PDB file of C-alpha atoms in Angstrom:
ATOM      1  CA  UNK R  42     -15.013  27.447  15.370  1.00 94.00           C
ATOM      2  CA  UNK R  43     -11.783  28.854  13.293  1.00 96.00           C
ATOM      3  CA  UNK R  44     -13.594  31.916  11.097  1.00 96.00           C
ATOM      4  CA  UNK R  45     -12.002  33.439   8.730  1.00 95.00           C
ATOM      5  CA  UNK R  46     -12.028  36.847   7.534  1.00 96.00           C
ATOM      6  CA  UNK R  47     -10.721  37.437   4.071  1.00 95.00           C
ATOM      7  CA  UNK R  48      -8.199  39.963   3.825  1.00 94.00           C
ATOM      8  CA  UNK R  49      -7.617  39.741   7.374  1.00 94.00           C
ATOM      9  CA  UNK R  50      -6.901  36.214   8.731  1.00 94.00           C
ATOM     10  CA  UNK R  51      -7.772  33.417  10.956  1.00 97.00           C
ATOM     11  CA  UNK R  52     -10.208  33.261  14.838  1.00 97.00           C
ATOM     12  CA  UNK R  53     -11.002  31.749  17.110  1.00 97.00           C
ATOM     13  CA  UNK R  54     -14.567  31.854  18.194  1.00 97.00           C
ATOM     14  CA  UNK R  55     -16.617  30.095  21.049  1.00 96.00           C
ATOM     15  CA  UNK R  56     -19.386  28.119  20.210  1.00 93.00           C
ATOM     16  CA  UNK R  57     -21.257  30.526  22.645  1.00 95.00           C
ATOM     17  CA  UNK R  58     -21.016  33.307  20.385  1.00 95.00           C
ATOM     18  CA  UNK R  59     -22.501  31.806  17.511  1.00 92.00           C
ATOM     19  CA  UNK R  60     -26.540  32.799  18.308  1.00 93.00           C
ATOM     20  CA  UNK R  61     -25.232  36.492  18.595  1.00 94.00           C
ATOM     21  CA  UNK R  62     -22.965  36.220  15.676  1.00 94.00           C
ATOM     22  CA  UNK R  63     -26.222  34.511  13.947  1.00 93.00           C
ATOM     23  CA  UNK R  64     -28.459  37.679  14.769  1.00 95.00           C
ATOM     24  CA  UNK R  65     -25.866  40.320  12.947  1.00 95.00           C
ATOM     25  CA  UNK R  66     -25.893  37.970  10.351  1.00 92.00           C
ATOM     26  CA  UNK R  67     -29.456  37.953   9.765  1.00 93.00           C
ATOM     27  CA  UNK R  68     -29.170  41.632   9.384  1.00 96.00           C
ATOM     28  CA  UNK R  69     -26.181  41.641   6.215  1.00 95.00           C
ATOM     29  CA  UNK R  70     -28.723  38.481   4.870  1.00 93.00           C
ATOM     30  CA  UNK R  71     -31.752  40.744   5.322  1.00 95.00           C
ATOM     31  CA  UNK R  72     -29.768  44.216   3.720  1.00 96.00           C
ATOM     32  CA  UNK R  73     -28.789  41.854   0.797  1.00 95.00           C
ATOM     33  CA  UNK R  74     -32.104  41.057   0.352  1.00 93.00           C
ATOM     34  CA  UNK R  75     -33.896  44.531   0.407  1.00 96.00           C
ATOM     35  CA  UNK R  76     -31.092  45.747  -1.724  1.00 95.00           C
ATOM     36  CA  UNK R  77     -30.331  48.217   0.951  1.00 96.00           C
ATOM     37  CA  UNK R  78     -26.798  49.386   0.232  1.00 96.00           C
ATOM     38  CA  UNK R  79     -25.940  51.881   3.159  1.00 96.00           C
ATOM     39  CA  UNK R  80     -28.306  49.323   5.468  1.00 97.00           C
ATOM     40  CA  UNK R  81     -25.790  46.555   3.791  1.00 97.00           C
ATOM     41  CA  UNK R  82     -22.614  47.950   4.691  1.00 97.00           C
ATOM     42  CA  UNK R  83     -23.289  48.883   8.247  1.00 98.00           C
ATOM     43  CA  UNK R  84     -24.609  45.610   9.266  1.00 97.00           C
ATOM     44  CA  UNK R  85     -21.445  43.464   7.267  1.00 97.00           C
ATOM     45  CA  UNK R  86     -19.101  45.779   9.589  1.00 98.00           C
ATOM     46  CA  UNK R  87     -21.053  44.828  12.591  1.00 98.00           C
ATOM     47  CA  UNK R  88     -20.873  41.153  11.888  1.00 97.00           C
ATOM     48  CA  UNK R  89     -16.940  41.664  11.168  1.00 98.00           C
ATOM     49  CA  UNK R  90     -16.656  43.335  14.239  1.00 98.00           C
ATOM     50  CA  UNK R  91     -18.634  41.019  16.247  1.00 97.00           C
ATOM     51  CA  UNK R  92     -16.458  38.533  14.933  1.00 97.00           C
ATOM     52  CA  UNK R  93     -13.145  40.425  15.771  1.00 97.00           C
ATOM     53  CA  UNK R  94     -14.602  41.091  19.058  1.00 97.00           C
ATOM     54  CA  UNK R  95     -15.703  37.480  19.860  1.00 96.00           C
ATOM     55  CA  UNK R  96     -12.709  35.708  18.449  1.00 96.00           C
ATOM     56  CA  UNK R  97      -8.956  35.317  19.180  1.00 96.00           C
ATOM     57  CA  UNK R  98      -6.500  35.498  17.141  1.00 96.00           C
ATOM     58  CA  UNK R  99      -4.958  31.996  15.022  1.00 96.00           C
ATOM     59  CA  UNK R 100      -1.231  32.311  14.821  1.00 93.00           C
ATOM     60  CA  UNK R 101      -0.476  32.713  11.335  1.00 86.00           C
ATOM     61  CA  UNK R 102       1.771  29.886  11.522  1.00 89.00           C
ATOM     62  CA  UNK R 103      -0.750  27.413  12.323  1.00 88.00           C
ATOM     63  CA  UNK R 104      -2.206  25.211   9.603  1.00 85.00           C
ATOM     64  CA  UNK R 105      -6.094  25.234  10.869  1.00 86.00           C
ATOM     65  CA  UNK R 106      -8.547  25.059   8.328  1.00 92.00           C
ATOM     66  CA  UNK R 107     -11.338  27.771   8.485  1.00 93.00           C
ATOM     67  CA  UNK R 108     -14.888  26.470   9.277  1.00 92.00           C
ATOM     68  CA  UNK R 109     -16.419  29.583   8.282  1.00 91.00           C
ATOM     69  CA  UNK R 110     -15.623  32.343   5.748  1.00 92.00           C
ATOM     70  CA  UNK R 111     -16.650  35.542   5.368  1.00 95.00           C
ATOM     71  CA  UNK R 112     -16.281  38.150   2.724  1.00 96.00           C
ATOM     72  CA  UNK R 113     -14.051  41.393   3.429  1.00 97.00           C
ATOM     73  CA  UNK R 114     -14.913  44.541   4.586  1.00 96.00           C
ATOM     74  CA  UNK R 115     -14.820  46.036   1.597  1.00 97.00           C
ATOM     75  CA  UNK R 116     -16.807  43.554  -0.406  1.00 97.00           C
ATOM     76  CA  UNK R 117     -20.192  44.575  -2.269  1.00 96.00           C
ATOM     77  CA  UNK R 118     -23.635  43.834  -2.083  1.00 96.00           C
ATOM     78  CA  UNK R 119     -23.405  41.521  -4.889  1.00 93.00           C
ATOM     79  CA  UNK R 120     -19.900  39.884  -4.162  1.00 93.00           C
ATOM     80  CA  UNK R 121     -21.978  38.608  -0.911  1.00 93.00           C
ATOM     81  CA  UNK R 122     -25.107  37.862  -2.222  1.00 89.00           C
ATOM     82  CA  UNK R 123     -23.435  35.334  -4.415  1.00 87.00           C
ATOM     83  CA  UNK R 124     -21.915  34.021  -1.194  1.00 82.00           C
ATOM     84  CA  UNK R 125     -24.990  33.159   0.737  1.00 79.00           C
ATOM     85  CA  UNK R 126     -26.818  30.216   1.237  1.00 65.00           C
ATOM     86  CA  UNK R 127     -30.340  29.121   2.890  1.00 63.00           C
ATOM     87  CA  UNK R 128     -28.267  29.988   6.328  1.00 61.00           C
ATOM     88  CA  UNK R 129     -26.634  32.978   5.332  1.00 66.00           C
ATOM     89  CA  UNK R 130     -22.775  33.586   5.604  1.00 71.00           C
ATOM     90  CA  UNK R 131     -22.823  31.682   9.255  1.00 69.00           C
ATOM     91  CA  UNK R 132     -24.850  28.247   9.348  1.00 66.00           C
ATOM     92  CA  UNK R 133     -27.444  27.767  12.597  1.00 58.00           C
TER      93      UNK R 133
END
């Protein structure tokens, strides 16, 4: 899966990381929810980091298209509640 992380570019991430990437992003979808602005910004910079973590770099000279994309690090509580959906920012 090609994720990509606005502000910072394209990676590449194994389809075995996607249940752990799912968990971190049950906690931004639950912070979001609560309203929880400190709880918020800690769990969106673990899922970011998770990501970096799990992934590999795209060249930036290669044309994939992203299946996934998530908001940057810097992006508020209601810049990403406006972004999720029944599945939150990662589908599954």
């Amino acid at each position: 899966m090609i994720v990509r992380i606005l502000g910072e570019g394209q990676l590449a991430v194994a389809d075995d990381q996607i249940d752990a990437l799912n968990e971190l992003d049950r906690a931004v979808e639950s912070a979001v929810g609560s309203g929880d602005d400190a709880a918020f910004s800690a769990s969106l910079a673990a899922l970011l980091d998770g990501v970096r973590r799990s992934g590999s770099p795209v060249p930036e000279d290669s044309l994939e298209d992203s299946d996934l994309i998530l908001p940057p690090a810097d992006a508020t509580i209601e810049e990403v509640r406006a972004l999720l959906s029944g599945d939150g920012l990662i589908p599954g």
